[in-house]
CSV table of N, CA and C in Angstrom, one decimal:
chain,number,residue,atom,x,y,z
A,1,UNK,N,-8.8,-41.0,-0.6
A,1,UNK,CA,-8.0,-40.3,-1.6
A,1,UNK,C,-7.2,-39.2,-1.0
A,2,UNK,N,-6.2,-39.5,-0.4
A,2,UNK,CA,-4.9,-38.4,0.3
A,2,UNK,C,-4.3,-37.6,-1.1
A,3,UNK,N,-4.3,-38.1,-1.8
A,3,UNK,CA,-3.8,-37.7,-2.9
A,3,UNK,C,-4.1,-36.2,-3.5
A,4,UNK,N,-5.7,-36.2,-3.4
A,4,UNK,CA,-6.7,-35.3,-3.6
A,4,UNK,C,-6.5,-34.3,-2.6
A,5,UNK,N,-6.7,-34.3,-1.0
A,5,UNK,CA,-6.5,-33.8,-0.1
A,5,UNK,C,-5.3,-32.6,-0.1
A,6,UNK,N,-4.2,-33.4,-0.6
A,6,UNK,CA,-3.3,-32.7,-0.3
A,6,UNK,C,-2.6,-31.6,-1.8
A,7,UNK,N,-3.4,-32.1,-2.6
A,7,UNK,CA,-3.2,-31.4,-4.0
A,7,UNK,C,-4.0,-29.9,-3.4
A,8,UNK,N,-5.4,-30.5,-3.3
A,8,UNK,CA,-6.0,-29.5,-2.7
A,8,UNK,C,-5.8,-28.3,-1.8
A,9,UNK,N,-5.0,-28.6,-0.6
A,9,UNK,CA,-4.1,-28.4,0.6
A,9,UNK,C,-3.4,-27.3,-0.3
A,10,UNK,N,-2.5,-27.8,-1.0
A,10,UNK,CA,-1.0,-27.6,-1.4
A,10,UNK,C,-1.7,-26.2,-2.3
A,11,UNK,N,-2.7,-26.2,-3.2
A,11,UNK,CA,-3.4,-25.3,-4.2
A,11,UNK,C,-3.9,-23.8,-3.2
A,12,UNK,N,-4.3,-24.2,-2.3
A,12,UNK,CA,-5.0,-23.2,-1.2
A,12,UNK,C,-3.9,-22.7,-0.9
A,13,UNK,N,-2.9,-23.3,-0.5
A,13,UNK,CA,-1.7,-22.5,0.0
A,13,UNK,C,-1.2,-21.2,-0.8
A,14,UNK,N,-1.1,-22.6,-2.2
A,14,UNK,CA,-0.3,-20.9,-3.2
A,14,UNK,C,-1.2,-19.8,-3.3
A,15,UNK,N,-2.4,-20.2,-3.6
A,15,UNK,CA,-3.3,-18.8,-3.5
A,15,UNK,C,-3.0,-18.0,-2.2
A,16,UNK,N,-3.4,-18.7,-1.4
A,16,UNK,CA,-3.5,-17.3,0.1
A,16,UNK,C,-2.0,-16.8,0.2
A,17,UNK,N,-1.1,-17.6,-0.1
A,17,UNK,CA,0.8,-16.9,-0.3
A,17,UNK,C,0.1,-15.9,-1.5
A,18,UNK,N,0.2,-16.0,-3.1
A,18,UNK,CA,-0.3,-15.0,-4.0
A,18,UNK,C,-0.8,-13.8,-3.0
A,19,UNK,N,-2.4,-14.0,-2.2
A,19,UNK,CA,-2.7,-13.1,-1.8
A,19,UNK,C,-2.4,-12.2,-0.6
A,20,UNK,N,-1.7,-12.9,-0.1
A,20,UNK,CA,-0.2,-12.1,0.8
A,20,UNK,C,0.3,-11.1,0.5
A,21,UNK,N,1.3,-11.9,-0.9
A,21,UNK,CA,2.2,-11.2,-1.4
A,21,UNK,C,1.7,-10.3,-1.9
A,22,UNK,N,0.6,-9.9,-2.4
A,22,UNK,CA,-0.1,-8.8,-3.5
A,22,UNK,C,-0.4,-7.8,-2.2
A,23,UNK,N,-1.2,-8.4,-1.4
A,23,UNK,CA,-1.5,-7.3,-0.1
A,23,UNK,C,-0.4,-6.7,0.8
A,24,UNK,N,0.7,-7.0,0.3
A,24,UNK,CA,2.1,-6.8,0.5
A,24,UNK,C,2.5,-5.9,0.4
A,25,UNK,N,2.2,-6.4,-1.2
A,25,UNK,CA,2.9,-5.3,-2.0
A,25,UNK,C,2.0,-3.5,-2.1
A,26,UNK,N,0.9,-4.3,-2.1
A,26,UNK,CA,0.0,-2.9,-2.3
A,26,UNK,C,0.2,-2.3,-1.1
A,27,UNK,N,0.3,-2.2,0.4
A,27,UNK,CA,0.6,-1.9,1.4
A,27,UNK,C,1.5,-1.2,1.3
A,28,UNK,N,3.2,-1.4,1.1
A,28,UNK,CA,4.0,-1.0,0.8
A,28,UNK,C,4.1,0.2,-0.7
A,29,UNK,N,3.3,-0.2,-1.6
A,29,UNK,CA,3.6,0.9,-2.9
A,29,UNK,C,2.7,2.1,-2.5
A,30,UNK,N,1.5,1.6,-1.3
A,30,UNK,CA,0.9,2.9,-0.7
A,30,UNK,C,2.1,3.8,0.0
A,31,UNK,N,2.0,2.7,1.2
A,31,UNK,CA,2.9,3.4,2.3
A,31,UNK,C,4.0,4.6,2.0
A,32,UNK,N,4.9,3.8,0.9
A,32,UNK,CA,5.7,4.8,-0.1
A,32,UNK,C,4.8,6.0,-0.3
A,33,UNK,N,4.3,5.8,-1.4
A,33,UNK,CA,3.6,7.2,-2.1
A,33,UNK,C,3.2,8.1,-0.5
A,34,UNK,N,2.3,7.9,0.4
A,34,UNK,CA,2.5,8.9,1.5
A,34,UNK,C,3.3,9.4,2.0
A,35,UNK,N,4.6,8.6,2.2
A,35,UNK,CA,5.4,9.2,2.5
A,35,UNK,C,6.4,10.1,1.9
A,36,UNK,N,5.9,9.6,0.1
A,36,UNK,CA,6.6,10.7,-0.8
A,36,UNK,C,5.4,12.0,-1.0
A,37,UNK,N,4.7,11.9,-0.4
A,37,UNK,CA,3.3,13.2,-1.0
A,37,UNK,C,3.8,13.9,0.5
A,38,UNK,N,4.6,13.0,1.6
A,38,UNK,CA,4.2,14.5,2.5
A,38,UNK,C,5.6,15.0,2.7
A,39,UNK,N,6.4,14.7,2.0
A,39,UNK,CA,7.9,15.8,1.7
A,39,UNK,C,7.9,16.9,0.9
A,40,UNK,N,6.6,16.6,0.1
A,40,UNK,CA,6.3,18.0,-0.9
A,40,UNK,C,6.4,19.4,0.0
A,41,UNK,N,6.6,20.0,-0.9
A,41,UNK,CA,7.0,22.0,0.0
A,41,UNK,C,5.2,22.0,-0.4
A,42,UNK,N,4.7,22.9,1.0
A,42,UNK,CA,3.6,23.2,0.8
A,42,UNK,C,3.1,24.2,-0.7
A,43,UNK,N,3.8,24.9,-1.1
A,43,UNK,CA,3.7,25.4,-2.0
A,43,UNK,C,2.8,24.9,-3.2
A,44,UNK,N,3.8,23.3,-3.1
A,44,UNK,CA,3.0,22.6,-4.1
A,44,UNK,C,1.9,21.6,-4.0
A,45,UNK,N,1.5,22.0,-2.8
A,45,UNK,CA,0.2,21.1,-2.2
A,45,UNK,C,-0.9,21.8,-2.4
A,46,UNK,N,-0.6,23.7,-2.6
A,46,UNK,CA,-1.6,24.3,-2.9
A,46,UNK,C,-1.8,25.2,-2.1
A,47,UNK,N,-1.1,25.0,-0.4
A,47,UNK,CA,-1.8,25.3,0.4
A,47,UNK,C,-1.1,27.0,1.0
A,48,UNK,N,-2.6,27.7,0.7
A,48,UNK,CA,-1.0,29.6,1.1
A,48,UNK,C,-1.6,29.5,1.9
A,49,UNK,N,-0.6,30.3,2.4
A,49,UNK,CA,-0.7,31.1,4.1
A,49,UNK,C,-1.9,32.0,4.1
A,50,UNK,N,-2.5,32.2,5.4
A,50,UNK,CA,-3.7,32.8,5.6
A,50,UNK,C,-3.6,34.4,5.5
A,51,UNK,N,-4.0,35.1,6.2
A,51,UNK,CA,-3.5,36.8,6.6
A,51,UNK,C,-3.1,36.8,7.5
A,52,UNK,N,-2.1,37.8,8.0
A,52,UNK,CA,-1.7,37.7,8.8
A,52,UNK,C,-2.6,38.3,10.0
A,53,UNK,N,-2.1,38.3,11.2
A,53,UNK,CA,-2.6,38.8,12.3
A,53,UNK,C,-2.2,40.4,12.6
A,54,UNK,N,-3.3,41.2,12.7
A,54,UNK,CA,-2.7,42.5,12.6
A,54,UNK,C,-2.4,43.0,14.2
């Protein structure tokens, strides 16, 4: 039964492409957001300056 084999074959494929593409994408919609969270002005990250040094 080649028939079976390669339906089979062919079914595996699109999934592990799907799961590619999704780990792809999540990669990337991360990667983004970091690099949008570290252009923030510290201000709005929360973070004040300490005291100064006298």
């Amino acid at each position: 039964m080649p028939t079976a084999d390669t339906t089979l074959l062919r079914h595996a494929m699109e999934v592990s492409g799907s799961l590619l593409y999704a780990m792809t994408t999540v990669i990337l919609v991360f990667g983004l957001l970091v690099v949008a969270l570290s252009f923030r002005d510290s201000e709005e990250k929360g973070i004040r300056p300490g005291p100064r040094p006298r």
